[in-house]
Each structure stands twice: as structure tokens, then as C-alpha cells.
Coordinates of N, CA and C and ligand atoms in Angstrom, one line a residue:
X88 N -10.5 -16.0 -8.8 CA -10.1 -14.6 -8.7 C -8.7 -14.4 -9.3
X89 N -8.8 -13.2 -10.6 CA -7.4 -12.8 -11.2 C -6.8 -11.8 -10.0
X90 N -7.2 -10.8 -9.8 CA -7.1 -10.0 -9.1 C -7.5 -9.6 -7.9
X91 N -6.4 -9.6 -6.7 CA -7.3 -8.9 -5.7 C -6.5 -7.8 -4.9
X92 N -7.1 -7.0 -4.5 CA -6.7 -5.3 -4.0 C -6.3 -6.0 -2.5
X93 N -5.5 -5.5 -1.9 CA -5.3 -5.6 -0.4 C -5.3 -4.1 0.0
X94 N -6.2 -4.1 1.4 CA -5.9 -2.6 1.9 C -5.2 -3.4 3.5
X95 N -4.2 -2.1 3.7 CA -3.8 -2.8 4.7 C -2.8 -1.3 5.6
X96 N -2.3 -1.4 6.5 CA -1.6 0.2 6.9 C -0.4 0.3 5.9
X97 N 0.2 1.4 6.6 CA 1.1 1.9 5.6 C 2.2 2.1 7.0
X98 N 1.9 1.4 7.9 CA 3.0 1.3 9.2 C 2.9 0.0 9.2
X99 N 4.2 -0.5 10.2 CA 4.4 -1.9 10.3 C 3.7 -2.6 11.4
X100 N 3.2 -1.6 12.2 CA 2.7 -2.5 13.9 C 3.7 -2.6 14.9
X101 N 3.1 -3.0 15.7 CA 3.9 -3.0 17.3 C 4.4 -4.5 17.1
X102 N 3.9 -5.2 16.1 CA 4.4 -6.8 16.4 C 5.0 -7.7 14.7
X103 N 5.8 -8.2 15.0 CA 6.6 -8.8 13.7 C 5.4 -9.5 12.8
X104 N 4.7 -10.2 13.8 CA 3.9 -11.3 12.8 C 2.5 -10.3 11.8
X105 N 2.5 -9.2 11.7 CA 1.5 -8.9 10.9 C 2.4 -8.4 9.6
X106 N 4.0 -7.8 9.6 CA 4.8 -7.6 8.5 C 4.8 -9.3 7.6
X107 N 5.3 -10.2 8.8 CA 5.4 -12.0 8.5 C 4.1 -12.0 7.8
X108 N 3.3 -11.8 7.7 CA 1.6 -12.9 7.5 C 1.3 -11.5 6.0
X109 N 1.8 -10.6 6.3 CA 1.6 -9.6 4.8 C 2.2 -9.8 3.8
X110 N 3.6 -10.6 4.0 CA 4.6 -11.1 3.4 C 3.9 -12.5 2.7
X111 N 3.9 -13.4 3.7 CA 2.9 -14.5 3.5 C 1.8 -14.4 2.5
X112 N 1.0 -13.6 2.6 CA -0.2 -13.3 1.8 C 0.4 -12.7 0.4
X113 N 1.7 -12.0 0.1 CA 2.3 -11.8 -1.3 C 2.8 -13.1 -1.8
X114 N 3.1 -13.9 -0.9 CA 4.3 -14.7 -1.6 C 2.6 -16.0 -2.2
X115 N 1.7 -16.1 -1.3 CA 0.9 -17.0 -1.6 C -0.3 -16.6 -2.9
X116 N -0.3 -15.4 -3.0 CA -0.8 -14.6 -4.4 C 0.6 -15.0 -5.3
X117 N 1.1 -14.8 -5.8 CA 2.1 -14.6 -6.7 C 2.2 -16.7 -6.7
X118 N 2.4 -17.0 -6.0 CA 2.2 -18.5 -6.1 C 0.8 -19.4 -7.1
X119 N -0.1 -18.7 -6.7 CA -1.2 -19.2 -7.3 C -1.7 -18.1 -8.5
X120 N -1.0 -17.3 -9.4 CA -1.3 -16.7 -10.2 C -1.6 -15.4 -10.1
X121 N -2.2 -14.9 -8.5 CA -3.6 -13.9 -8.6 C -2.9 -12.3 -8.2
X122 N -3.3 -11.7 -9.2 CA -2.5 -10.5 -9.2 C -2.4 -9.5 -7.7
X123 N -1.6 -8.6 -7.6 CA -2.3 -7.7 -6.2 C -2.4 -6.3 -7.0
X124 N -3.3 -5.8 -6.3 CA -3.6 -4.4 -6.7 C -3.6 -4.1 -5.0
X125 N -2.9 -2.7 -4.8 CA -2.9 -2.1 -3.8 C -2.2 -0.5 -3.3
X126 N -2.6 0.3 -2.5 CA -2.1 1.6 -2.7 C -0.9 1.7 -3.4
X127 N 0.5 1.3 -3.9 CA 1.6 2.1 -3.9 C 2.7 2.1 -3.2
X128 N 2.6 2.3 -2.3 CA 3.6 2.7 -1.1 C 4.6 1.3 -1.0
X129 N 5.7 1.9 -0.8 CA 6.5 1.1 -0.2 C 6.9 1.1 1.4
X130 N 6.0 1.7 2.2 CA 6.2 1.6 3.5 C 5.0 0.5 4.2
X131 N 5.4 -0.2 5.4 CA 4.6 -0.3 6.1 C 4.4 -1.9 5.4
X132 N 2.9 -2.4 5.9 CA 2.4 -3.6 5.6 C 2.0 -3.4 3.6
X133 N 1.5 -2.1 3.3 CA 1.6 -1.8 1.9 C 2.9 -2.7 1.3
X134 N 3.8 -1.9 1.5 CA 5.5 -2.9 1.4 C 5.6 -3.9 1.4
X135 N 5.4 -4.3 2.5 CA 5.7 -5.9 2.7 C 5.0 -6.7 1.9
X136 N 3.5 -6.6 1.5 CA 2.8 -7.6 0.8 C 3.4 -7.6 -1.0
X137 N 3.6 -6.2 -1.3 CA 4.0 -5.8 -2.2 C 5.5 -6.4 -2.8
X138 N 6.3 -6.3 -2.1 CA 7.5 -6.9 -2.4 C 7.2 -8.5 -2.0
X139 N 6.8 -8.9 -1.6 CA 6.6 -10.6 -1.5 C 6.1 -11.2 -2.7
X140 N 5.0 -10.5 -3.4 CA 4.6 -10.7 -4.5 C 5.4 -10.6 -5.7
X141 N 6.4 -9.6 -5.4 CA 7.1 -9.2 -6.6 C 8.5 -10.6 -6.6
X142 N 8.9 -10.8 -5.0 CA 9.7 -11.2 -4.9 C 9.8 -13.1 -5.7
X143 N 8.2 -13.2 -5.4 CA 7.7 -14.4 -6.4 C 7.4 -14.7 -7.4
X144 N 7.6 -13.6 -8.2 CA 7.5 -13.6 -9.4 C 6.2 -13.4 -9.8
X145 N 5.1 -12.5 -9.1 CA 4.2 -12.1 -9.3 C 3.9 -10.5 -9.9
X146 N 2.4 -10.2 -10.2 CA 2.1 -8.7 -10.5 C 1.8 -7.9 -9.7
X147 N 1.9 -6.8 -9.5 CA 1.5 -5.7 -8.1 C 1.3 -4.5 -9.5
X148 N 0.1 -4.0 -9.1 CA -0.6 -2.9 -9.7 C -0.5 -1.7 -8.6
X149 N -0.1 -0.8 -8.5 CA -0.2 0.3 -7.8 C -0.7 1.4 -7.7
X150 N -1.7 1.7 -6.6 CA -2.4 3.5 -7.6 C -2.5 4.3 -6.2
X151 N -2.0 5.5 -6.8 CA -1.2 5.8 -5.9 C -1.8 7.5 -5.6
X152 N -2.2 8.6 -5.1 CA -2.8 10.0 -5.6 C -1.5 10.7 -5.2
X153 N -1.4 11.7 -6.8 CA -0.1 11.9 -6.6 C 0.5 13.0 -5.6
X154 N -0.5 13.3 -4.6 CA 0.2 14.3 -3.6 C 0.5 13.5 -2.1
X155 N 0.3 11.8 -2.4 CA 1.2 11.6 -1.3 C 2.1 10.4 -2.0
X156 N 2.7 11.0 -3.3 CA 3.8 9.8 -4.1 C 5.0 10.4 -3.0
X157 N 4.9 12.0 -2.2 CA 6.2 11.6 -1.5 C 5.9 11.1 0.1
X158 N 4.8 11.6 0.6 CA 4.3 11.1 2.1 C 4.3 9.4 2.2
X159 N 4.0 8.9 1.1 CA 3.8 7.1 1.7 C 4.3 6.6 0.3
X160 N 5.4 7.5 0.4 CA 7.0 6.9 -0.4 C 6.5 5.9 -1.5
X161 N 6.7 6.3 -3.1 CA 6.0 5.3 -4.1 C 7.0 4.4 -4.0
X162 N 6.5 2.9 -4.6 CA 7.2 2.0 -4.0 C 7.7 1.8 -6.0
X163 N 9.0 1.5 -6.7 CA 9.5 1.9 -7.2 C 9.5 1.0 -8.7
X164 N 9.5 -0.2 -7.8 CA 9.7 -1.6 -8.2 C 8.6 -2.2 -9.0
X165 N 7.5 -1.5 -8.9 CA 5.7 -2.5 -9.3 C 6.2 -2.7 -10.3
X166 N 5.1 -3.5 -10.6 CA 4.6 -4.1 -12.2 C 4.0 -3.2 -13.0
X167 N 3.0 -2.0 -12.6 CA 2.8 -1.0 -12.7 C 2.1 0.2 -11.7
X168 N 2.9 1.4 -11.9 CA 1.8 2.4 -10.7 C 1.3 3.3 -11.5
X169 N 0.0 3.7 -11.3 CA -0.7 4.7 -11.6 C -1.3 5.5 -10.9
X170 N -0.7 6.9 -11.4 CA -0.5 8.0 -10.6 C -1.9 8.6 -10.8
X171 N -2.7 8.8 -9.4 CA -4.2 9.0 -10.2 C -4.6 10.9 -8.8
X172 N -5.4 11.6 -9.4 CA -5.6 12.9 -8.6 C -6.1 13.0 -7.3
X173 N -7.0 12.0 -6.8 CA -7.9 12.1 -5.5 C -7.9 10.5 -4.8
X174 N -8.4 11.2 -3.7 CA -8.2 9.5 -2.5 C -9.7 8.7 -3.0
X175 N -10.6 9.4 -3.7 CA -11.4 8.9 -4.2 C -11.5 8.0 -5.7
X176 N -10.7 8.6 -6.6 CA -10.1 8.2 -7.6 C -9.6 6.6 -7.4
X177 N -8.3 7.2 -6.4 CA -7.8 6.1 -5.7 C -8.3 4.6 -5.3
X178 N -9.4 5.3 -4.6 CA -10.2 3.7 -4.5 C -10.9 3.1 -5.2
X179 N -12.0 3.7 -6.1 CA -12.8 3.6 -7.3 C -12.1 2.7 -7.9
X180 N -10.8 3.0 -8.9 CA -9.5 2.3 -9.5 C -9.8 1.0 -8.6
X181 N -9.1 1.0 -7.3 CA -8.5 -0.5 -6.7 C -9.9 -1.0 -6.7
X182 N -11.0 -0.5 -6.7 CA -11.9 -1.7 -6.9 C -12.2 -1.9 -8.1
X183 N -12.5 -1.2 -8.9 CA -12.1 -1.1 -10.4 C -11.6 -2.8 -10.8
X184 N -10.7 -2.6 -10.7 CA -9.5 -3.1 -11.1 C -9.6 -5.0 -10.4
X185 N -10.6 -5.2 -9.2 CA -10.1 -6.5 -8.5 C -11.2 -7.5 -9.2
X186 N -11.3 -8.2 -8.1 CA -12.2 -9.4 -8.0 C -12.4 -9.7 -6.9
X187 N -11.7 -9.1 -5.9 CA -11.8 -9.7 -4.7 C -10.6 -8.8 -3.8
X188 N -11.5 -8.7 -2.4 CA -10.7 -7.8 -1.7 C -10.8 -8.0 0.1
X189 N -9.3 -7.7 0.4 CA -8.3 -8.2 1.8 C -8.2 -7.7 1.9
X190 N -8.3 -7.3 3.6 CA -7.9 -6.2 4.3 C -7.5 -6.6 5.3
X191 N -5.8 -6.6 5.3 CA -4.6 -6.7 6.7 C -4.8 -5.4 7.5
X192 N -4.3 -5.9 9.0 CA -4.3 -4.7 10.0 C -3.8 -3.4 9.1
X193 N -5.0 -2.4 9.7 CA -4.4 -1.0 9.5 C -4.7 0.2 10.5
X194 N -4.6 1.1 10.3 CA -5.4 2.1 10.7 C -6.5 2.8 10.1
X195 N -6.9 4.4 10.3 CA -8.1 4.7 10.2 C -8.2 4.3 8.6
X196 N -7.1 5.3 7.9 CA -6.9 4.4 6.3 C -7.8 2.9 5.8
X197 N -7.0 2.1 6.5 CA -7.4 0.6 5.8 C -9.3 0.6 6.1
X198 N -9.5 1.3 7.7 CA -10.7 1.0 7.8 C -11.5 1.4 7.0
X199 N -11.1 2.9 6.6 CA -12.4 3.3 5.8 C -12.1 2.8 4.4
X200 N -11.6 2.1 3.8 CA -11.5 1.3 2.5 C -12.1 0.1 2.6
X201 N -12.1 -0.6 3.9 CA -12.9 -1.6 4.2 C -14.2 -1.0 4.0
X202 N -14.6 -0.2 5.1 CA -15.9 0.1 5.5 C -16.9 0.7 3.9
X203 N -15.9 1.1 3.1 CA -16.8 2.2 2.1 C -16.9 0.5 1.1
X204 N -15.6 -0.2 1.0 CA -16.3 -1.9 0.5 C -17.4 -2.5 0.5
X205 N -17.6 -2.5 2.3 CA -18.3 -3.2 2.7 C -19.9 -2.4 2.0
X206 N -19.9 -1.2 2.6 CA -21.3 -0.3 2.0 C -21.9 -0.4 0.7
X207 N -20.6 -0.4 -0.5 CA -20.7 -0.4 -1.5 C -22.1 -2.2 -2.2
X208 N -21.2 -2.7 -1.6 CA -21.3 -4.3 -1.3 C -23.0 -4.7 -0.9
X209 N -23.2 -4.2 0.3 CA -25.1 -3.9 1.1 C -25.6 -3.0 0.1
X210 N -25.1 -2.0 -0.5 CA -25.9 -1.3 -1.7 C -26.0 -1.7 -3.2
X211 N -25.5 -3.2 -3.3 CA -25.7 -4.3 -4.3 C -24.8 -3.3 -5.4
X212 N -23.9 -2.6 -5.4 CA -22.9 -2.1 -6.2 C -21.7 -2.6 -6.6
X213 N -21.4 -3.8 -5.8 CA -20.6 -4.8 -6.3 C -21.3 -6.3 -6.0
X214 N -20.7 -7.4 -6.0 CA -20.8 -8.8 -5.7 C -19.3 -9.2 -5.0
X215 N -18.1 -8.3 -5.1 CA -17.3 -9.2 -4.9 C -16.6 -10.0 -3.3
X216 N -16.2 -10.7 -3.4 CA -15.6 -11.2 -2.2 C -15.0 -9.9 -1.0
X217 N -15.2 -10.0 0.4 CA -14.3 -9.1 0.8 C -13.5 -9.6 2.0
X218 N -12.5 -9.9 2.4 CA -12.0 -11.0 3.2 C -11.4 -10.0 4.3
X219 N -11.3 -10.4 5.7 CA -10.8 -9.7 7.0 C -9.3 -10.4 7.2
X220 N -8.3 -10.4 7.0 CA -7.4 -11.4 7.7 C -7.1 -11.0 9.2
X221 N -7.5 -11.6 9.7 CA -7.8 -11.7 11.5 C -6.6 -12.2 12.1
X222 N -5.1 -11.3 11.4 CA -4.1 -11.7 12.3 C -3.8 -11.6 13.6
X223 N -3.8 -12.7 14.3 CA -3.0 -12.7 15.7 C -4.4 -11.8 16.9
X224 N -5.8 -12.0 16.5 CA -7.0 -11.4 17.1 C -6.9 -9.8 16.9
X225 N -6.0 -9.4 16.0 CA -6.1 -7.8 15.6 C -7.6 -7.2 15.3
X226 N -8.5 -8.0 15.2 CA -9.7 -7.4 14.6 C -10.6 -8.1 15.3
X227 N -10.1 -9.0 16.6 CA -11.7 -9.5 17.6 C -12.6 -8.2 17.6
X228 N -11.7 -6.9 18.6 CA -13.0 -5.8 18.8 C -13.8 -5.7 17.3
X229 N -13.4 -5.5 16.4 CA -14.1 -4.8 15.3 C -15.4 -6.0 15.1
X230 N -14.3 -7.5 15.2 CA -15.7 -8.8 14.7 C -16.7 -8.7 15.6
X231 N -16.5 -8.1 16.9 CA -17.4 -8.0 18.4 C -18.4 -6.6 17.8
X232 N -17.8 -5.5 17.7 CA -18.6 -4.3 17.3 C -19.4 -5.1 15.9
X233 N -19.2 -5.7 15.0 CA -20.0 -5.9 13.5 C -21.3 -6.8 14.5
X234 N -20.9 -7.8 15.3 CA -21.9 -8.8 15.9 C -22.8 -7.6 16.2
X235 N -22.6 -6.8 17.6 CA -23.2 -5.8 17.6 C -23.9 -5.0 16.9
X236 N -23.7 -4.6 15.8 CA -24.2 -4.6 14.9 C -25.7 -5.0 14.6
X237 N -25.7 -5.9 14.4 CA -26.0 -6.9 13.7 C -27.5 -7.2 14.7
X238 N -27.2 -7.4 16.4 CA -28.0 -7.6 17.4 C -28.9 -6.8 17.6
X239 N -28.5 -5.7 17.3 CA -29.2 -4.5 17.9 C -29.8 -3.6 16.9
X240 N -30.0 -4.5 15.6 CA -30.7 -4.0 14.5 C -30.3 -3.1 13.7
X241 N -29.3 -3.0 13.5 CA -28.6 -1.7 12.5 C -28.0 -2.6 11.3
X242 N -27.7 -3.5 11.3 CA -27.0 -4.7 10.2 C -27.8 -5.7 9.9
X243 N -28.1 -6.1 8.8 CA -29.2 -7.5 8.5 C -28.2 -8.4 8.6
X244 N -28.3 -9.8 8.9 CA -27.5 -10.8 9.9 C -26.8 -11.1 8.1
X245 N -27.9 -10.9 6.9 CA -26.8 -11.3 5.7 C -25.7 -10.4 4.9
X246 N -25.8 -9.1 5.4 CA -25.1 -8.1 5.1 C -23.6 -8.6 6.4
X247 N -24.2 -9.2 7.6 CA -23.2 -8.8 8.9 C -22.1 -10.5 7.8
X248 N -22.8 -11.3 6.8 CA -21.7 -11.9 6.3 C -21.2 -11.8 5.2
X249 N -21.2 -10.7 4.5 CA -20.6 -10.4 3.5 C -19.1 -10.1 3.8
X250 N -18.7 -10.1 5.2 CA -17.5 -9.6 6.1 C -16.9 -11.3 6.2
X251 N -16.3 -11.7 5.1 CA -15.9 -13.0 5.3 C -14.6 -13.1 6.3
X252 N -14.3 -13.2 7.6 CA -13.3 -13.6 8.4 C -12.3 -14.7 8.9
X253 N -11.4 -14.6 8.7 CA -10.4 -15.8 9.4 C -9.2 -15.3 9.2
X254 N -8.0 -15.8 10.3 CA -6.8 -16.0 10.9 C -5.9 -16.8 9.3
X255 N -6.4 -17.5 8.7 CA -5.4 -18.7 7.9 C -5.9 -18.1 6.4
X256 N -4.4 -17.8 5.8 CA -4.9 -17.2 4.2 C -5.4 -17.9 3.3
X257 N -5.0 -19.3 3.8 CA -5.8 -20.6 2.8 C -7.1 -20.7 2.7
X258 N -7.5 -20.4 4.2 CA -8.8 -20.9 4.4 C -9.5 -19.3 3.8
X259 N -8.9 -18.5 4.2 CA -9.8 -16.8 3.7 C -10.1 -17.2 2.2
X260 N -9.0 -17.2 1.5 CA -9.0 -17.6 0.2 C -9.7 -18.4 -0.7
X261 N -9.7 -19.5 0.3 CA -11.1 -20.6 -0.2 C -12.5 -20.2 0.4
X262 N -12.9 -19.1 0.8 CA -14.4 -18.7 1.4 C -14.7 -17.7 0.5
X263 N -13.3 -16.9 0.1 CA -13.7 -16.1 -0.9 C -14.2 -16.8 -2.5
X264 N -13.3 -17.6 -2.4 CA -14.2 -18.2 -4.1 C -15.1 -18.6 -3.7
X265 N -15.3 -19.2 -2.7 CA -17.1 -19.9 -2.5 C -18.2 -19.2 -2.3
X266 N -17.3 -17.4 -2.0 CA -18.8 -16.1 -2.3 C -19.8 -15.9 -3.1
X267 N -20.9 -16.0 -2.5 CA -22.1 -15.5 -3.1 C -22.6 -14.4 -2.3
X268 N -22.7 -13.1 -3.3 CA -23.1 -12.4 -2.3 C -24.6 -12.0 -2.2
X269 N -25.5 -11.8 -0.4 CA -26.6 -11.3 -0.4 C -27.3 -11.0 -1.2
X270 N -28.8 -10.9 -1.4 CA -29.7 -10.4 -2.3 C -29.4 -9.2 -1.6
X271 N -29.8 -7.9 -2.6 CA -29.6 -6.6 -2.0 C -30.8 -5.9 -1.4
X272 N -31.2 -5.5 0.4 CA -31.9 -4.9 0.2 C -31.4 -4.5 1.5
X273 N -30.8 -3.2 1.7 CA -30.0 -2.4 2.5 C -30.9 -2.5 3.8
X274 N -32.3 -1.5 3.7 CA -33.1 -1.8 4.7 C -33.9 -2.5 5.4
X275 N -33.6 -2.6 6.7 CA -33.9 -3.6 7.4 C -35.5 -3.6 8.3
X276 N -36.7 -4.5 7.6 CA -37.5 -4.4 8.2 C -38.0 -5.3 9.7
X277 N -39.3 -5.1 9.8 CA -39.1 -4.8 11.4 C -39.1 -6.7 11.5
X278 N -39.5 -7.5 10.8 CA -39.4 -9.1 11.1 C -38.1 -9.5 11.1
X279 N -37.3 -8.9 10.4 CA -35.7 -8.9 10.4 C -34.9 -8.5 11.7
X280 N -35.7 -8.2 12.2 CA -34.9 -7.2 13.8 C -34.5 -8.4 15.0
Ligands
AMP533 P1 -3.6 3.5 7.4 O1 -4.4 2.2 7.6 O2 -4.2 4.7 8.1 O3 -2.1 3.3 7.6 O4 -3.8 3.8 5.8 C1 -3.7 2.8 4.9 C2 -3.9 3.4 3.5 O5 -5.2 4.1 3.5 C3 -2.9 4.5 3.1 O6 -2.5 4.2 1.8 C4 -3.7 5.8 3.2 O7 -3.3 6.7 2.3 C5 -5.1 5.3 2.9 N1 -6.1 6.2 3.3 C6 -6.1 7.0 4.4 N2 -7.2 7.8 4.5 C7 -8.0 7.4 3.4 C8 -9.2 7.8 2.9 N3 -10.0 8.7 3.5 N4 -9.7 7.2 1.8 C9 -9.0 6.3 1.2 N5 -7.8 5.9 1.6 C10 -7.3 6.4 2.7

């Protein structure tokens, strides 16, 4: 992986160690070569992962839609940002652009950038890696609701692992290169249930 997009909030959290572990995840990209692509912003966990990378002498791609360069404050410093028209635009680009994609705690934001990932992904429109970092159990409910999923017949159990999960960025990192993703067949018949 050259590139990988992080979606992540654009607030810091109620607790230090998800700014720590966003930080972490820049300085450990920029360590091993692999570029970041991600919203822009200089606020929030956006920020933090952003300047870690930079701080290591890494690349940060930024894309940013230009009617919230002043609401989630453009971050000033990148390697490069690109000022693009729609939140749709927006994301197209950061997938565009990766090889592989991280998603730190967020809010509704990060989720639906995951979630439209993950869809893209079950509708065989990408292959690429898509990694959960599961700091500090921030994301048990969601891994509990995806099981769910999955039980109760709405998710095919190989789509429910295209959602590669873990706590430790080494280990996320090394599951992501070892991705192969599902054969594609969205709908789920009835022996599959
Ligand atoms: P949040 O997780 O809500 O803090 O948002 C994280 C990022 O997601 C921010 O850069 C938001 O601008 C972005 N975002 C919010 N809503 C959407 C959306 N509907 N589509 C794409 N990105 C969004």
C-alpha cells in the first residue's frame, strides 16, 4: 500500500488516547513510506493524524469541498490540498486516490465514509483493503451491530469480513496487505442464510 485515506472525526473525543493512537497512526505511515490522503482539516483527529505524518517527514494529500475550507478549518501545512465542489466529489477523490482505507473514531461523518466504503466494496466496485481501528473498544457496539448483521441474514458472513478490525496498527496494517477481497455477489441467497 502507497496510499491510504483515513476517515476519522473532525473532534477530538472525550478521551486523550484516540488524539494519542491518531497521532500514532501518522507517525507509523510516514515511517514506513505510505502516504495519507484524508479530509483537510486541521481540527480534531483529522489534525492529529495529519500533522504526525507531516511531522515525520511524510505526505498528507488533502481534499477538502470548498464551503467547509472555513467550518473544518483547512489545515495549511499539507503536502497538497485540493479544493474540490461537493461532499461527494470529496469522497470519490479520497478513494480515488488510495489503496487502502482506515477509519479512526468519528461521528456521523466518519461513519458514513466507512459505510458508503464498505457498500462500494460488496458491490465489487473496489478490491481495496478497509481497516476499523478499534481504539480503546470505541467501535465494540458497531462490531456487535455488523455480527448482527450478518446473523439475521441481511450481510453474507464474506461481505461481514471485508470490515478488517483490530485495536494494534501493526497488526491492522499487516491484515490489510494480506486482503483479498470477496467474490462479488451482494445478494444473499436463501442456503447462505
Ligand atoms: P465527523 O465524524 O462527523 O466528525 O466527520 C468527519 C468527516 O466526515 C468530516 O470531514 C465531515 O466533513 C465529513 N462528513 C460529514 N458528513 C459527510 C457526508 N455526508 N459525506 C461525506 N463526508 C461527510
Amino acid at each position: 500500500m502507497k496510499r491510504i485515506t483515513v476517515f476519522c472525526g473532525s473532534s477530538d473525543g472525550s478521551e486523550y488516547i484516540y488524539k494519542a493512537q491518531a497521532a500514532l497512526l501518522g507517525k507509523t505511515l510516514a515511517t514506513r513510506e505510505i502516504e495519507l490522503v484524508y479530509g483537510g482539516a486541521k481540527i480534531g483527529l483529522m489534525g492529529a493524524v495529519a500533522d504526525a505524518v507531516l511531522q515525520y517527514g511524510g505526505k498528507v494529500t488533502g481534499v477538502l469541498p470548498y464551503f467547509l475550507s472555513g467550518k473544518e478549518v483547512a489545515h495549511e501545512g499539507l503536502t497538497e490540498l485540493i479544493l474540490v465542489d461537493t461532499m461527494h466529489e470529496r469522497k470519490a477523490l479520497m478513494h480515488d486516490l488510495c489503496d487502502g482505507i482506515i477509519a479512526l473514531p468519528g461521528g456521523y461523518g466518519t461513519m458514513e465514509e466507512l459505510f458508503e466504503m464498505l457498500t462500494w466494496g460488496q458491490l465489487g466496485l473496489h478490491n481495496k483493503p478497509i481497516g476499523l481501528l478499534n481504539i480503546n473498544g470505541y467501535y465494540d457496539g458497531l462490531i456487535e451491530l455488523i455480527q448482527g448483521m450478518a446473523d439475521k441474514g441481511f450481510l453474507k458472513k464474506a461481505d461481514q469480513k471485508m470490515l478488517l478490525t483490530n485495536d494494534n496498527i501493526d497488526k491492522l496494517l499487516a491484515n490489510m496487505s494480506g486482503y483479498i477481497a470477496p467474490p462479488t455477489n451482494k445478494w444473499i441467497t436463501e442456503e447462505e442464510m
